[in-house]
Coordinates of C-alpha atoms in Angstrom, one line a residue:
M1 CA 52.8 78.4 245.9
P2 CA 53.8 79.6 249.4
Y3 CA 56.7 77.2 250.0
L4 CA 58.7 79.8 252.0
T5 CA 57.8 82.3 254.7
S6 CA 60.7 84.6 253.8
S7 CA 62.8 85.3 250.7
G8 CA 65.9 84.8 252.7
A9 CA 65.3 81.1 253.1
A10 CA 65.6 80.7 249.3
L11 CA 69.2 81.7 249.3
R12 CA 70.5 78.4 250.7
T13 CA 68.3 76.1 248.6
S14 CA 69.2 76.7 245.0
G15 CA 68.0 73.2 244.1
A16 CA 71.5 71.9 243.4
E17 CA 71.8 69.9 246.6
Q18 CA 71.6 66.2 246.4
L19 CA 68.4 64.7 247.9
G20 CA 68.4 61.3 249.5
V21 CA 65.9 58.8 250.8
G22 CA 65.0 58.3 254.4
V23 CA 62.7 55.4 255.3
P24 CA 60.7 56.2 258.4
G25 CA 59.7 52.6 259.0
Y26 CA 59.0 49.7 256.6
A27 CA 56.9 46.8 257.9
H28 CA 58.6 43.8 259.5
P29 CA 61.1 42.2 257.0
M30 CA 59.1 39.0 257.0
L31 CA 56.0 41.0 255.8
A32 CA 57.9 43.4 253.5
P33 CA 60.9 41.4 252.1
T34 CA 60.8 43.4 248.8
E35 CA 60.9 46.7 250.6
W36 CA 64.0 45.8 252.6
A37 CA 65.7 44.2 249.6
E38 CA 65.3 47.4 247.6
L39 CA 67.4 49.3 250.1
N40 CA 70.4 47.1 249.1
R41 CA 70.2 47.6 245.4
P42 CA 73.2 49.5 244.0
G43 CA 72.3 53.1 243.2
T44 CA 69.6 53.5 245.7
P45 CA 70.2 57.0 247.2
L46 CA 69.6 55.9 250.8
H47 CA 70.5 58.1 253.7
W48 CA 68.9 56.0 256.4
A49 CA 66.2 53.5 257.2
V50 CA 64.4 52.9 260.5
L51 CA 64.2 49.5 262.1
N52 CA 61.1 49.1 264.3
I53 CA 60.3 45.6 265.6
D54 CA 57.7 46.1 268.3
N55 CA 57.6 49.9 268.8
G56 CA 61.2 49.5 269.6
P57 CA 63.8 46.6 269.6
G58 CA 61.4 44.0 270.9
A59 CA 62.0 41.6 273.8
R60 CA 64.7 39.5 272.1
P61 CA 66.6 39.4 268.8
D62 CA 64.5 38.8 265.8
P63 CA 66.2 36.5 263.2
H64 CA 64.4 38.2 260.2
C65 CA 65.5 41.6 261.4
L66 CA 69.0 40.5 262.1
E67 CA 69.3 39.3 258.5
A68 CA 67.9 42.6 257.1
A69 CA 70.2 44.6 259.4
G70 CA 73.2 42.6 258.3
R71 CA 72.4 43.0 254.6
L72 CA 72.0 46.8 254.9
R73 CA 75.2 47.1 257.0
N74 CA 77.1 45.1 254.4
A75 CA 75.8 47.3 251.6
R76 CA 76.9 50.4 253.4
E77 CA 80.4 48.9 254.0
R78 CA 80.7 48.1 250.2
A79 CA 79.8 51.7 249.4
L80 CA 82.2 53.2 252.0
H81 CA 85.1 51.0 250.9
G82 CA 85.0 51.9 247.3
E83 CA 83.2 48.9 245.7
A84 CA 80.6 51.4 244.3
P85 CA 82.8 54.5 243.7
D86 CA 80.1 56.3 241.6
D87 CA 77.5 55.9 244.4
A88 CA 78.4 59.0 246.3
V89 CA 75.0 59.3 248.1
R90 CA 75.0 55.8 249.3
A91 CA 78.6 56.2 250.5
A92 CA 77.5 59.1 252.6
G93 CA 74.5 57.4 254.1
G94 CA 72.8 54.0 254.2
R95 CA 72.6 53.8 257.9
L96 CA 70.2 51.6 259.9
L97 CA 68.5 53.6 262.7
G98 CA 66.8 52.0 265.8
H99 CA 63.3 53.3 266.5
L100 CA 62.8 54.9 269.9
D101 CA 59.3 56.1 270.7
L102 CA 59.5 59.2 273.0
A103 CA 55.7 59.4 273.2
F104 CA 55.9 63.2 273.2
G105 CA 58.1 63.1 276.3
S106 CA 56.1 60.7 278.5
R107 CA 58.5 57.7 278.3
P108 CA 61.0 57.3 281.1
F109 CA 64.6 58.1 280.3
G110 CA 65.8 54.7 281.6
E111 CA 63.4 52.8 279.3
L112 CA 64.6 54.7 276.2
V113 CA 68.3 54.1 277.0
A114 CA 67.7 50.4 277.6
D115 CA 65.9 50.1 274.2
A116 CA 68.8 51.9 272.6
Q117 CA 71.3 49.5 274.1
S118 CA 69.3 46.5 272.9
F119 CA 69.3 48.0 269.4
L120 CA 73.1 48.4 269.5
D121 CA 73.8 45.0 271.1
W122 CA 71.5 43.0 268.8
Y123 CA 71.3 44.8 265.5
R124 CA 74.4 47.0 265.5
V125 CA 72.5 50.1 264.4
G126 CA 74.3 53.2 263.2
G127 CA 72.0 55.6 265.0
F128 CA 68.5 56.3 266.3
Y129 CA 65.2 57.7 265.1
L130 CA 63.4 59.4 268.0
D131 CA 59.8 59.1 267.0
R132 CA 57.0 61.3 268.4
C133 CA 59.6 63.7 269.7
P134 CA 58.4 66.8 271.6
A135 CA 58.5 70.0 269.7
E136 CA 57.9 72.6 272.4
R137 CA 60.6 74.5 274.2
A138 CA 59.6 72.8 277.6
G139 CA 60.6 69.4 276.2
L140 CA 64.0 70.5 275.0
P141 CA 66.1 69.8 278.1
A142 CA 65.0 66.2 278.4
V143 CA 65.6 65.6 274.7
R144 CA 69.0 67.1 275.0
R145 CA 69.8 64.8 277.9
L146 CA 68.7 61.8 275.9
T147 CA 70.5 62.7 272.7
S148 CA 73.7 63.4 274.6
T149 CA 73.5 59.9 276.2
L150 CA 72.7 58.3 272.9
G151 CA 75.6 60.0 271.3
A152 CA 77.9 58.6 274.0
L153 CA 76.5 55.1 273.4
L154 CA 77.1 55.4 269.7
E155 CA 80.7 56.6 270.2
D156 CA 81.4 53.5 272.3
S157 CA 79.8 51.2 269.7
D158 CA 81.8 49.5 267.0
S159 CA 78.8 49.6 264.7
A160 CA 78.4 53.3 264.4
D161 CA 81.1 54.5 262.1
G162 CA 81.4 58.3 262.0
G163 CA 79.9 58.6 265.5
G164 CA 76.4 57.5 264.5
M165 CA 73.3 59.6 263.6
L166 CA 70.4 60.9 265.5
V167 CA 67.1 62.0 263.9
L168 CA 64.3 63.7 265.7
G169 CA 60.9 62.7 264.4
H170 CA 58.8 65.8 265.2
G171 CA 56.8 65.8 262.0
T172 CA 56.5 69.6 262.3
H173 CA 58.7 72.6 262.9
P174 CA 59.9 72.4 266.5
H175 CA 61.4 75.1 268.7
P176 CA 64.7 76.1 267.0
G177 CA 66.8 74.8 269.9
Y178 CA 66.1 71.2 268.8
A179 CA 68.3 71.8 265.8
E180 CA 71.3 71.7 268.0
A181 CA 70.2 68.4 269.7
A182 CA 70.5 66.0 266.8
D183 CA 71.9 65.6 263.3
Q184 CA 68.6 65.9 261.5
L185 CA 65.0 67.0 262.2
V186 CA 61.8 65.7 260.5
T187 CA 60.0 69.0 260.0
F188 CA 57.1 67.6 257.9
R189 CA 55.2 64.3 258.1
G190 CA 51.8 64.2 256.6
P191 CA 49.6 64.2 253.4
W192 CA 50.3 65.8 250.1
T193 CA 47.2 68.0 250.4
D194 CA 48.9 69.8 253.3
Y195 CA 52.5 69.6 251.9
R196 CA 51.8 71.4 248.6
W197 CA 50.6 74.5 250.5
S198 CA 53.1 74.2 253.4
Q199 CA 55.5 76.8 254.6
V200 CA 58.9 76.5 256.2
A201 CA 59.9 78.1 259.5
E202 CA 62.2 81.1 258.9
W203 CA 64.8 79.9 261.4
T204 CA 65.6 76.9 259.2
A205 CA 67.4 79.2 256.8
A206 CA 70.4 79.2 259.1
Y207 CA 71.0 75.5 258.5
E208 CA 72.2 73.4 255.6
P209 CA 69.5 71.4 253.7
G210 CA 70.9 68.1 255.0
R211 CA 69.6 68.9 258.5
F212 CA 65.9 68.4 257.6
A213 CA 63.7 65.6 256.4
H214 CA 60.2 65.5 254.9
F215 CA 57.8 62.4 254.7
V216 CA 54.8 62.9 252.5
H217 CA 52.0 60.4 251.7
G218 CA 49.3 60.5 249.1
V219 CA 51.6 62.1 246.5
P220 CA 50.2 61.3 243.0
R221 CA 52.8 60.2 240.4
T222 CA 52.0 63.3 238.3
H223 CA 53.0 65.6 241.2
L224 CA 56.4 63.9 242.1
E225 CA 58.4 66.7 240.4
E226 CA 56.4 69.4 242.2
A227 CA 56.9 67.6 245.5
M228 CA 60.6 67.4 245.0
R229 CA 60.7 71.1 244.1
I230 CA 59.0 72.0 247.4
A231 CA 61.4 69.8 249.3
R232 CA 64.4 71.6 247.8
W233 CA 63.0 75.1 248.3
Q234 CA 62.2 74.3 251.9
G235 CA 65.7 72.9 252.5
A236 CA 64.9 69.2 253.0
G237 CA 67.9 66.9 252.3
T238 CA 66.2 63.6 253.0
I239 CA 62.7 62.7 251.8
F240 CA 60.2 59.8 251.3
F241 CA 57.3 60.4 249.0
T242 CA 54.6 57.8 248.4
D243 CA 51.2 57.5 246.7
R244 CA 49.9 55.4 249.5
D245 CA 47.8 57.2 252.1
D246 CA 46.3 56.6 255.6
R247 CA 42.8 55.8 254.3
R248 CA 41.1 52.5 253.6
G249 CA 42.7 50.9 256.7
Q250 CA 46.3 51.8 255.9
T251 CA 47.5 52.9 259.3
N252 CA 51.1 53.4 258.1
P253 CA 51.4 54.6 254.5
F254 CA 55.2 54.5 254.8
A255 CA 55.3 50.7 255.6
A256 CA 55.5 49.7 251.9
L257 CA 57.0 50.9 248.6
P258 CA 55.2 53.5 246.6
S259 CA 53.9 52.2 243.2
Y260 CA 56.4 54.6 241.5
W261 CA 59.5 53.6 243.6
D262 CA 61.9 53.1 240.6
E263 CA 60.9 56.5 239.2
F264 CA 61.2 58.1 242.6
V265 CA 64.7 57.0 243.4
S266 CA 65.9 57.6 239.8
R267 CA 64.7 61.3 240.1
I268 CA 66.7 61.7 243.3
G269 CA 70.0 59.9 242.8
P270 CA 72.2 58.2 240.2
G271 CA 69.4 55.7 239.3
I272 CA 69.0 52.0 239.9
S273 CA 71.7 49.6 238.5
E274 CA 70.1 46.5 237.1

């Protein structure tokens, strides 16, 4: 299958790299308590999860989201401070990211910074997920200005250990310059029917696999291994695969757990500790 556009890209993705889970946005914790609870289970290879209250932080602190954020932050602290020494992936990740909707570059800079500050003040997030991020070269200066400002906010925050994390949610391969504007880029977001025949941009071969994330819906259980093989060959370090899709009224297939969640995470990381 045409996973790569050049043989050179295969050199940096031998398949040995450790994949991790990125959650692009579960439903509200009150509606999806199981989903949020799963993120705190020992052994879950979580890199990060996005908190989105009302297409952003909302108008005021939400008690259900405050509780979910606190639990995830505590789980990360336990991993970082050695209470789960064998859980190397969790110790390297497990961040909570605030959802910022860039609306493909149409939202004012001041609104986005205000939303970011609310996320930091209320939920003590460890970074930001910049959804609907522009992908064209023309949008790059504005995104660089925003990520530079967000980076400064995170450095000044006591909740963002390690300087925080910024993820650009393009959903496709953007102009290469975006790779220098954030820690990670989402270079695929879509259905399995497209993913299994997808190709990776050649410029990504210059970067480590941890710089890219893939979110794929409609992945049958019988194709999980194939999907993970594609992710490794294309240099993705963070993934979320689900058998849910965007049909039958499901506007967000990533809002809930896939039916094969346990199998999915056990294939990625050290497995789930009961």
